[in-house]
Coordinates of C-alpha atoms in Angstrom, one line a residue:
Chain A
X1 CA 23.6 72.5 52.6
X2 CA 26.5 74.9 53.1
X3 CA 25.8 78.6 53.6
X4 CA 27.4 79.5 50.4
X5 CA 27.2 77.3 47.3
X6 CA 30.6 77.1 45.6
X7 CA 30.1 78.5 42.1
X8 CA 32.5 79.6 39.4
X9 CA 31.6 81.7 36.4
X10 CA 33.3 81.3 33.0
X11 CA 33.1 83.7 30.1
X12 CA 31.4 82.5 26.9
X13 CA 32.2 85.0 24.2
X14 CA 30.8 88.6 24.7
X15 CA 27.1 87.6 25.1
X16 CA 27.1 84.7 27.5
X17 CA 28.3 83.3 30.8
X18 CA 28.7 79.7 32.1
X19 CA 28.0 79.2 35.8
X20 CA 29.5 76.0 37.3
X21 CA 27.5 74.5 40.1
X22 CA 28.3 71.6 42.5
X23 CA 25.4 69.4 41.4
X24 CA 22.5 69.2 39.0
X25 CA 19.8 70.0 41.6
X26 CA 21.5 73.4 42.1
X27 CA 21.5 73.9 38.3
X28 CA 17.7 73.9 38.3
X29 CA 17.5 76.1 41.4
X30 CA 19.9 78.6 39.8
X31 CA 17.9 78.5 36.5
X32 CA 14.7 79.4 38.4
X33 CA 16.5 82.1 40.3
X34 CA 18.1 83.8 37.3
X35 CA 14.9 83.7 35.3
X36 CA 13.1 85.5 38.1
X37 CA 15.9 88.0 38.6
X38 CA 17.2 88.7 35.1
X39 CA 14.5 87.2 32.8
X40 CA 13.9 90.2 30.6
X41 CA 17.6 90.6 29.8
X42 CA 18.2 86.9 29.0
X43 CA 17.8 85.4 25.6
X44 CA 18.5 81.8 26.8
X45 CA 18.9 79.9 30.1
X46 CA 20.4 76.5 29.3
X47 CA 21.0 73.9 31.9
X48 CA 23.9 71.5 31.4
X49 CA 24.8 68.6 33.7
X50 CA 26.6 70.8 36.3
X51 CA 26.5 74.1 34.5
X52 CA 24.0 76.8 33.6
X53 CA 24.5 78.8 30.4
X54 CA 23.1 82.3 30.4
X55 CA 22.8 84.1 27.0
X56 CA 22.1 87.8 27.2
X57 CA 20.5 90.1 24.7
X58 CA 23.2 92.6 25.3
X59 CA 26.4 92.5 27.4
X60 CA 26.2 90.1 30.3
X61 CA 25.8 91.6 33.8
X62 CA 27.2 90.3 37.1
X63 CA 25.0 87.5 38.4
X64 CA 24.0 87.4 42.0
X65 CA 22.9 83.9 43.2
X66 CA 22.5 84.7 46.9
X67 CA 19.5 82.8 48.3
X68 CA 20.3 79.8 46.1
X69 CA 20.9 77.6 49.1
X70 CA 17.3 78.3 50.3
X71 CA 15.8 77.4 46.9
X72 CA 13.9 74.2 47.6
X73 CA 13.1 71.1 45.6
X74 CA 10.5 71.3 42.9
X75 CA 7.4 70.2 44.7
X76 CA 5.8 68.9 41.4
X77 CA 4.8 65.3 41.3
X78 CA 6.9 63.1 38.9
X79 CA 5.7 62.7 35.3
X80 CA 4.6 59.1 34.8
X81 CA 5.8 57.6 31.5
X82 CA 4.2 54.2 30.5
X83 CA 6.9 52.0 28.9
X84 CA 6.5 48.8 27.0
X85 CA 9.8 47.0 27.8
X86 CA 10.3 45.4 24.4
X87 CA 13.6 47.1 23.5
X88 CA 16.0 45.5 21.0
X89 CA 18.8 45.6 23.6
X90 CA 16.9 44.4 26.7
X91 CA 18.3 40.9 26.6
X92 CA 21.9 42.1 25.9
X93 CA 21.6 44.6 28.7
X94 CA 20.4 41.9 31.1
X95 CA 23.3 39.6 30.2
X96 CA 25.8 42.5 30.4
X97 CA 24.6 43.1 34.0
X98 CA 24.3 39.4 34.8
X99 CA 20.6 39.6 35.7
X100 CA 17.3 38.6 34.1
X101 CA 15.4 40.9 31.8
X102 CA 12.7 41.1 34.5
X103 CA 15.3 42.4 36.9
X104 CA 16.4 45.1 34.4
X105 CA 12.8 46.2 34.1
X106 CA 12.3 46.3 37.9
X107 CA 15.5 48.3 38.3
X108 CA 14.6 50.8 35.6
X109 CA 11.0 51.2 36.6
X110 CA 11.8 51.2 40.3
X111 CA 13.9 54.4 40.3
X112 CA 13.1 58.1 40.1
X113 CA 14.8 60.3 37.6
X114 CA 15.4 64.0 37.0
X115 CA 15.7 65.7 33.6
X116 CA 19.3 66.9 34.1
X117 CA 19.4 68.8 30.8
X118 CA 18.1 68.5 27.2
X119 CA 19.7 68.5 23.7
X120 CA 20.5 66.2 20.8
X121 CA 17.0 66.7 19.5
X122 CA 14.1 69.0 20.5
X123 CA 12.4 67.4 23.5
X124 CA 15.2 64.8 24.1
X125 CA 15.7 64.5 27.9
X126 CA 19.0 63.5 29.6
X127 CA 17.6 61.7 32.7
X128 CA 19.8 61.1 35.7
X129 CA 19.0 58.8 38.6
X130 CA 19.0 59.9 42.2
X131 CA 20.9 56.7 43.2
X132 CA 23.9 55.4 41.3
X133 CA 22.7 52.8 38.9
X134 CA 24.8 50.2 37.0
X135 CA 22.0 50.1 34.4
X136 CA 22.7 53.8 33.4
X137 CA 26.4 53.3 33.5
X138 CA 26.4 50.9 30.5
X139 CA 28.6 52.1 27.6
X140 CA 27.1 53.2 24.3
X141 CA 26.7 50.5 21.7
X142 CA 30.0 49.9 19.7
X143 CA 28.1 50.6 16.5
X144 CA 25.3 53.2 16.6
X145 CA 22.0 52.4 14.9
X146 CA 21.2 54.5 11.8
X147 CA 17.5 54.6 12.9
X148 CA 16.2 54.4 16.4
X149 CA 12.3 54.6 16.4
X150 CA 10.5 57.6 18.0
X151 CA 9.5 56.9 21.6
X152 CA 12.5 54.5 22.3
X153 CA 13.6 54.5 26.0
X154 CA 17.3 53.9 26.2
X155 CA 20.3 54.0 28.6
X156 CA 24.0 54.8 28.2
X157 CA 26.9 56.7 29.7
X158 CA 25.2 57.8 32.9
X159 CA 21.9 58.7 31.4
X160 CA 18.4 57.5 30.4
X161 CA 17.0 59.1 27.3
X162 CA 13.8 59.0 25.3
X163 CA 14.0 59.6 21.5
X164 CA 11.3 62.2 20.5
X165 CA 11.7 61.4 16.8
X166 CA 13.2 58.7 14.6
X167 CA 16.9 59.4 14.6
X168 CA 20.3 57.7 14.6
X169 CA 21.4 56.7 18.0
X170 CA 24.0 54.6 20.0
X171 CA 22.2 54.0 23.3
X172 CA 20.9 50.7 24.6
X173 CA 17.2 50.3 23.8
X174 CA 15.1 49.0 26.8
X175 CA 11.6 49.7 25.5
X176 CA 9.3 52.4 24.1
X177 CA 6.6 54.8 25.1
X178 CA 3.6 56.0 23.0
X179 CA 3.7 59.4 24.6
X180 CA 4.7 62.3 22.3
X181 CA 7.8 63.9 23.7
X182 CA 7.8 67.0 21.4
X183 CA 5.1 68.7 19.4
X184 CA 5.8 72.3 18.3
X185 CA 2.1 73.0 18.1
X186 CA 1.4 72.3 21.8
X187 CA 1.3 75.1 24.4
X188 CA 4.2 73.3 26.1
X189 CA 6.1 71.8 23.1
X190 CA 8.3 69.5 25.2
X191 CA 6.6 66.9 27.5
X192 CA 9.6 67.1 29.8
X193 CA 11.6 70.1 30.8
X194 CA 14.9 70.5 32.7
X195 CA 14.5 69.8 36.5
X196 CA 11.3 67.7 36.1
X197 CA 11.0 64.4 38.0
X198 CA 10.2 61.2 36.0
X199 CA 9.0 57.7 36.8
X200 CA 8.5 54.8 34.4
X201 CA 5.5 52.4 34.6
X202 CA 5.8 49.1 32.8
X203 CA 2.9 48.3 30.5
X204 CA 2.2 45.3 28.3
X205 CA 2.4 45.6 24.5
Chain B
X1 CA -0.5 89.3 -3.8
X2 CA 2.5 88.4 -5.9
X3 CA 3.5 84.8 -6.0
X4 CA 6.8 83.4 -7.0
X5 CA 7.3 80.0 -8.6
X6 CA 10.5 78.2 -7.9
X7 CA 11.8 77.2 -11.3
X8 CA 15.0 75.7 -9.8
X9 CA 15.9 75.9 -6.2
X10 CA 19.7 76.2 -6.1
X11 CA 21.9 73.8 -4.0
X12 CA 20.3 74.8 -0.7
X13 CA 17.9 77.7 -0.5
X14 CA 16.0 78.1 2.8
X15 CA 13.4 80.4 4.3
X16 CA 15.1 82.3 7.2
X17 CA 14.1 85.0 9.7
X18 CA 15.7 85.8 13.1
X19 CA 15.0 82.3 14.3
X20 CA 13.3 80.9 17.4
X21 CA 15.2 82.1 20.5
X22 CA 14.2 81.1 24.0
X23 CA 13.8 77.4 23.5
X24 CA 17.4 76.2 23.8
X25 CA 16.7 74.6 27.3
X26 CA 14.3 72.1 25.6
X27 CA 16.7 71.3 22.8
X28 CA 15.4 73.7 20.1
X29 CA 18.3 75.6 18.3
X30 CA 17.7 79.2 17.6
X31 CA 18.4 78.8 13.9
X32 CA 17.5 81.7 11.6
X33 CA 19.7 83.5 9.2
X34 CA 23.3 82.4 9.4
X35 CA 24.5 86.0 8.5
X36 CA 21.9 87.9 10.6
X37 CA 23.2 91.5 9.7
X38 CA 22.8 90.6 6.0
X39 CA 19.2 89.5 6.6
X40 CA 18.4 92.6 8.6
X41 CA 19.9 94.8 5.9
X42 CA 17.9 93.1 3.1
X43 CA 14.7 93.5 5.0
X44 CA 15.3 97.2 5.9
X45 CA 16.1 98.0 2.2
X46 CA 12.6 96.9 1.2
X47 CA 10.9 98.5 4.2
X48 CA 10.2 95.3 6.1
X49 CA 10.6 94.6 9.8
X50 CA 14.1 93.2 10.6
X51 CA 12.8 89.7 11.1
X52 CA 10.6 89.3 8.0
X53 CA 10.9 86.0 6.2
X54 CA 13.5 86.0 3.3
X55 CA 15.5 83.6 1.3
X56 CA 19.0 82.4 2.2
X57 CA 21.0 80.8 -0.6
X58 CA 24.1 78.7 -0.4
X59 CA 26.8 79.4 -3.0
X60 CA 24.3 79.9 -5.8
X61 CA 20.6 80.8 -5.8
X62 CA 17.2 79.8 -7.2
X63 CA 15.5 80.8 -10.4
X64 CA 12.2 82.5 -9.6
X65 CA 9.2 83.4 -11.8
X66 CA 7.2 86.4 -10.6
X67 CA 3.4 86.5 -11.4
X68 CA 3.2 90.1 -10.2
X69 CA 5.4 93.0 -9.4
X70 CA 7.7 93.0 -6.3
X71 CA 10.4 95.1 -4.7
X72 CA 13.5 92.9 -3.9
X73 CA 16.9 93.4 -2.2
X74 CA 20.0 91.2 -2.4
X75 CA 22.6 91.3 0.4
X76 CA 25.3 89.1 1.8
X77 CA 27.5 87.2 -0.7
X78 CA 27.6 89.3 -3.9
X79 CA 26.2 87.7 -7.1
X80 CA 27.5 89.1 -10.5
X81 CA 24.8 90.7 -12.5
X82 CA 22.6 91.6 -9.5
X83 CA 22.4 95.1 -8.0
X84 CA 23.5 94.4 -4.4
X85 CA 22.4 96.3 -1.3
X86 CA 19.7 98.4 -2.9
X87 CA 16.0 98.0 -3.5
X88 CA 15.2 96.7 -7.0
X89 CA 11.8 96.7 -8.7
X90 CA 10.9 93.5 -10.5
X91 CA 8.0 93.5 -13.0
X92 CA 5.3 90.8 -13.4
X93 CA 6.3 87.9 -15.6
X94 CA 10.0 88.2 -15.0
X95 CA 12.1 85.1 -14.4
X96 CA 14.9 86.1 -12.0
X97 CA 18.0 83.9 -11.9
X98 CA 20.2 84.3 -8.9
X99 CA 23.6 83.0 -10.0
X100 CA 26.7 82.0 -8.2
X101 CA 28.3 84.3 -5.6
X102 CA 31.7 85.8 -6.6
X103 CA 32.8 85.5 -3.0
X104 CA 31.2 84.7 0.3
X105 CA 28.7 81.9 0.6
X106 CA 25.2 83.1 1.5
X107 CA 23.1 85.7 -0.4
X108 CA 19.9 87.0 1.2
X109 CA 16.9 87.9 -0.9
X110 CA 14.2 89.9 0.8
X111 CA 10.9 91.0 -0.7
X112 CA 8.8 94.0 0.3
X113 CA 6.0 92.5 2.4
X114 CA 8.1 89.4 3.2
X115 CA 7.4 85.8 2.4
X116 CA 4.2 84.4 3.9
X117 CA 5.1 81.1 5.6
X118 CA 3.7 79.1 8.5
X119 CA 5.4 79.7 11.9
X120 CA 6.9 76.9 14.1
X121 CA 7.6 78.3 17.6
X122 CA 7.2 81.8 16.3
X123 CA 9.6 81.4 13.3
X124 CA 9.6 80.3 9.7
X125 CA 13.3 79.5 9.7
X126 CA 14.4 76.1 8.3
X127 CA 16.5 74.4 11.0
X128 CA 18.7 71.9 9.2
X129 CA 19.7 70.2 12.4
X130 CA 16.3 69.3 13.7
X131 CA 14.1 69.6 10.6
X132 CA 11.9 72.3 12.3
X133 CA 10.4 74.8 9.9
X134 CA 9.7 74.5 6.2
X135 CA 11.7 72.2 3.9
X136 CA 14.4 73.8 1.7
X137 CA 13.0 75.2 -1.6
X138 CA 12.2 72.6 -4.3
X139 CA 11.4 73.1 -7.9
X140 CA 7.7 73.8 -8.3
X141 CA 7.2 75.4 -4.9
X142 CA 5.2 78.6 -4.8
X143 CA 6.1 81.4 -2.5
X144 CA 3.5 84.0 -1.6
X145 CA 4.6 87.5 -0.7
X146 CA 2.9 89.7 1.9
X147 CA 1.7 93.2 1.3
X148 CA 4.6 95.6 1.3
X149 CA 4.4 98.8 3.4
X150 CA 6.3 101.5 1.6
X151 CA 8.3 103.3 4.2
X152 CA 11.9 104.2 4.6
X153 CA 14.1 102.5 7.1
X154 CA 17.7 103.3 8.1
X155 CA 20.1 100.9 6.4
X156 CA 22.0 98.5 8.6
X157 CA 25.8 98.1 8.4
X158 CA 27.3 96.1 5.6
X159 CA 30.3 94.0 6.5
X160 CA 33.1 94.7 4.0
X161 CA 34.3 91.4 2.4
X162 CA 37.8 90.4 3.4
X163 CA 40.3 88.2 1.5
X164 CA 41.7 86.4 4.5
X165 CA 39.1 86.6 7.3
X166 CA 40.2 87.5 10.8
X167 CA 37.7 86.6 13.4
X168 CA 38.0 88.0 16.9
X169 CA 37.7 85.3 19.6
X170 CA 37.4 85.4 23.4
X171 CA 39.1 82.5 25.1
X172 CA 37.0 80.1 27.2
X173 CA 34.9 78.8 28.7
X174 CA 37.2 75.7 28.5
X175 CA 40.5 77.1 27.4
X176 CA 42.0 75.4 30.5
X177 CA 41.3 72.0 28.9
X178 CA 44.0 72.8 26.3
X179 CA 47.8 73.0 26.3
X180 CA 49.6 76.3 26.1
X181 CA 50.8 75.3 22.7
X182 CA 47.3 74.6 21.5
X183 CA 46.2 78.1 22.6
X184 CA 49.2 79.6 20.9
X185 CA 48.3 77.8 17.7
X186 CA 44.6 78.8 17.9
X187 CA 45.4 82.4 17.5
X188 CA 48.9 82.2 15.9
X189 CA 48.3 79.9 12.9
X190 CA 46.0 79.8 9.9
X191 CA 43.0 77.6 9.5
X192 CA 41.1 76.5 6.4
X193 CA 37.3 75.8 6.2
X194 CA 37.0 72.1 5.3
X195 CA 34.3 70.7 3.0
X196 CA 32.4 69.7 6.1
X197 CA 30.7 73.0 6.5
X198 CA 27.0 73.8 6.8
X199 CA 24.5 75.8 8.8
X200 CA 25.3 73.8 11.9
X201 CA 29.1 74.6 11.9
X202 CA 32.4 74.8 10.1
X203 CA 35.0 72.1 10.6
X204 CA 38.4 73.8 10.4
X205 CA 41.5 72.2 9.0
X206 CA 44.8 73.4 10.5
X207 CA 46.8 72.9 13.6
X208 CA 45.6 70.1 15.9
X209 CA 44.6 71.5 19.2
X210 CA 45.9 69.2 21.9
X211 CA 44.2 68.8 25.2
X212 CA 45.8 69.3 28.6
X213 CA 42.9 67.4 30.3
X214 CA 41.8 64.1 28.8
X215 CA 38.6 63.4 30.8
X216 CA 35.1 63.6 29.4
X217 CA 33.4 66.9 29.8
X218 CA 29.8 66.8 31.1
X219 CA 27.5 68.3 28.5
X220 CA 26.9 72.0 28.7
X221 CA 25.1 74.7 26.8
X222 CA 26.5 76.1 23.5
X223 CA 26.3 79.4 21.7
X224 CA 26.8 80.4 18.0
X225 CA 30.4 81.2 17.4
X226 CA 31.6 78.6 20.0
X227 CA 34.7 76.7 18.8
X228 CA 34.4 73.2 20.1
X229 CA 37.2 70.7 19.9
X230 CA 36.4 67.0 19.4
X231 CA 39.0 64.4 20.5
X232 CA 40.7 64.5 17.0
X233 CA 41.8 68.1 17.8
X234 CA 40.2 69.7 14.7
X235 CA 38.0 72.5 15.8
X236 CA 34.4 73.1 14.8
X237 CA 33.0 76.7 14.7
X238 CA 29.3 76.6 15.4
X239 CA 26.7 78.5 13.4
X240 CA 22.9 79.2 13.5
X241 CA 21.7 75.6 13.6
X242 CA 24.1 74.3 16.2
X243 CA 22.9 71.8 18.8
X244 CA 21.9 73.4 22.1
X245 CA 24.2 71.3 24.4
X246 CA 27.3 69.3 23.8
X247 CA 30.2 67.6 25.6
X248 CA 33.2 68.7 23.5
X249 CA 35.2 71.4 25.3
X250 CA 34.8 74.9 23.9
X251 CA 38.2 76.5 23.7
X252 CA 37.1 80.0 22.5
X253 CA 34.0 81.8 21.2
X254 CA 33.9 84.1 18.2
X255 CA 32.9 87.7 19.0
X256 CA 29.1 88.2 18.3
X257 CA 29.9 90.9 15.7
X258 CA 32.1 88.6 13.7
X259 CA 29.8 85.6 13.4
X260 CA 28.4 87.1 10.2
X261 CA 31.9 86.9 8.7
X262 CA 32.2 83.3 9.7
X263 CA 28.8 82.5 8.1
X264 CA 30.1 83.7 4.8
X265 CA 33.2 81.4 4.7
X266 CA 33.1 78.8 2.0
X267 CA 34.9 75.5 2.0
X268 CA 38.6 76.3 1.2
X269 CA 38.4 79.8 2.7
X270 CA 41.4 80.7 5.0
X271 CA 40.9 82.4 8.3
X272 CA 42.8 83.5 11.3
X273 CA 41.6 83.9 14.9
X274 CA 42.7 86.9 16.9
X275 CA 42.4 87.0 20.7
X276 CA 40.2 89.8 21.9
X277 CA 38.5 90.8 25.1
X278 CA 34.8 91.5 25.7

């Protein structure tokens, strides 16, 4: 880790700033740091893949990120998500990669993921893999589905995602989980939050 | 407490307050009134807190039957026949029809005591992107009003309506993704609000904004007023129910004080963007 993390700040209107960071891990470290330092003055702290958006209640102030290098990994254990690998695209994904469906499951469940950022729907995580993974690099389906069932675990365009609710979607469906990704009535509405680690465990239907 | 029966709902009438800020990082849009100053003004006129729950109409409003008396204020897009921007007493048994706005798009109807509604993440706002909050009004719905506290509150500022709207924008965060010609067109030419316009955003017809960079942008956080440009070059100006993150580069952002003007633009309205500094 260098002494000084390269960062660049871009203006976003008169109420927000976008901080560019070299990698996603530093996005989460910076989010924790700005929440601790400027929390009261901030309306929103929104991680992107390699950016952190800060929305202020009033005019933005100059952000100091010294100490970011020292900010450590989140020590929290990964969230375990039980997945039944019965997705409609599992066979197509296997043949696109030239491997068996079992090998796809082993690859998907054998890796550890990080919630890079969220969006698309409340509680929808964009998961990235520590190691580069041909499984996640698959393109989106040529024709999106008009309805992807809630709980679907899917991959496309560099990410793994989990659909919190029935919605249209163009990603490749590998399986489903029975866990509830988002419930506004819970103390923590979203099961996953940016920066969390995730592992998938295969279960039988 | 006075109850209102929705005789007819209007094309899209929703419950709105100041939304649910602080959840964008988990994918929950702020939502709330599209024209926030108009909501605040309506609430202040009837003695409510700024963020009390009120109605937001779209082009034309609902027909409401009052079973008891109420104090009401109408702000935002003016409706012929209604006394705008002042408190109005409505007697029990009245059937109030909120017609079509003469200009502008969204009228706010606040009631002394506010509308009682269940809260989702601290807000009763209907978020049309995610479905959070109550469904839009339907015929037969009954709205219950809270107890009004008679007190005087300083009025908020009313935005004067403009024929051709000029919105101040601040370039960036991704102005460098566009050609110099695209940036010149952004603030030099006229745009028209297309029919693809809702609480999520306004698609603008007009000059095509060409990119200087052709790669794909990694998703990043969005704000209301952001002008994002999909590959077809036709910009989209984001409003209250915008998605929290997105991968289209944002060429410029409307000044926070001008978002209320953008929220009152109807399909076919013309607008210009003028470069400003924070």
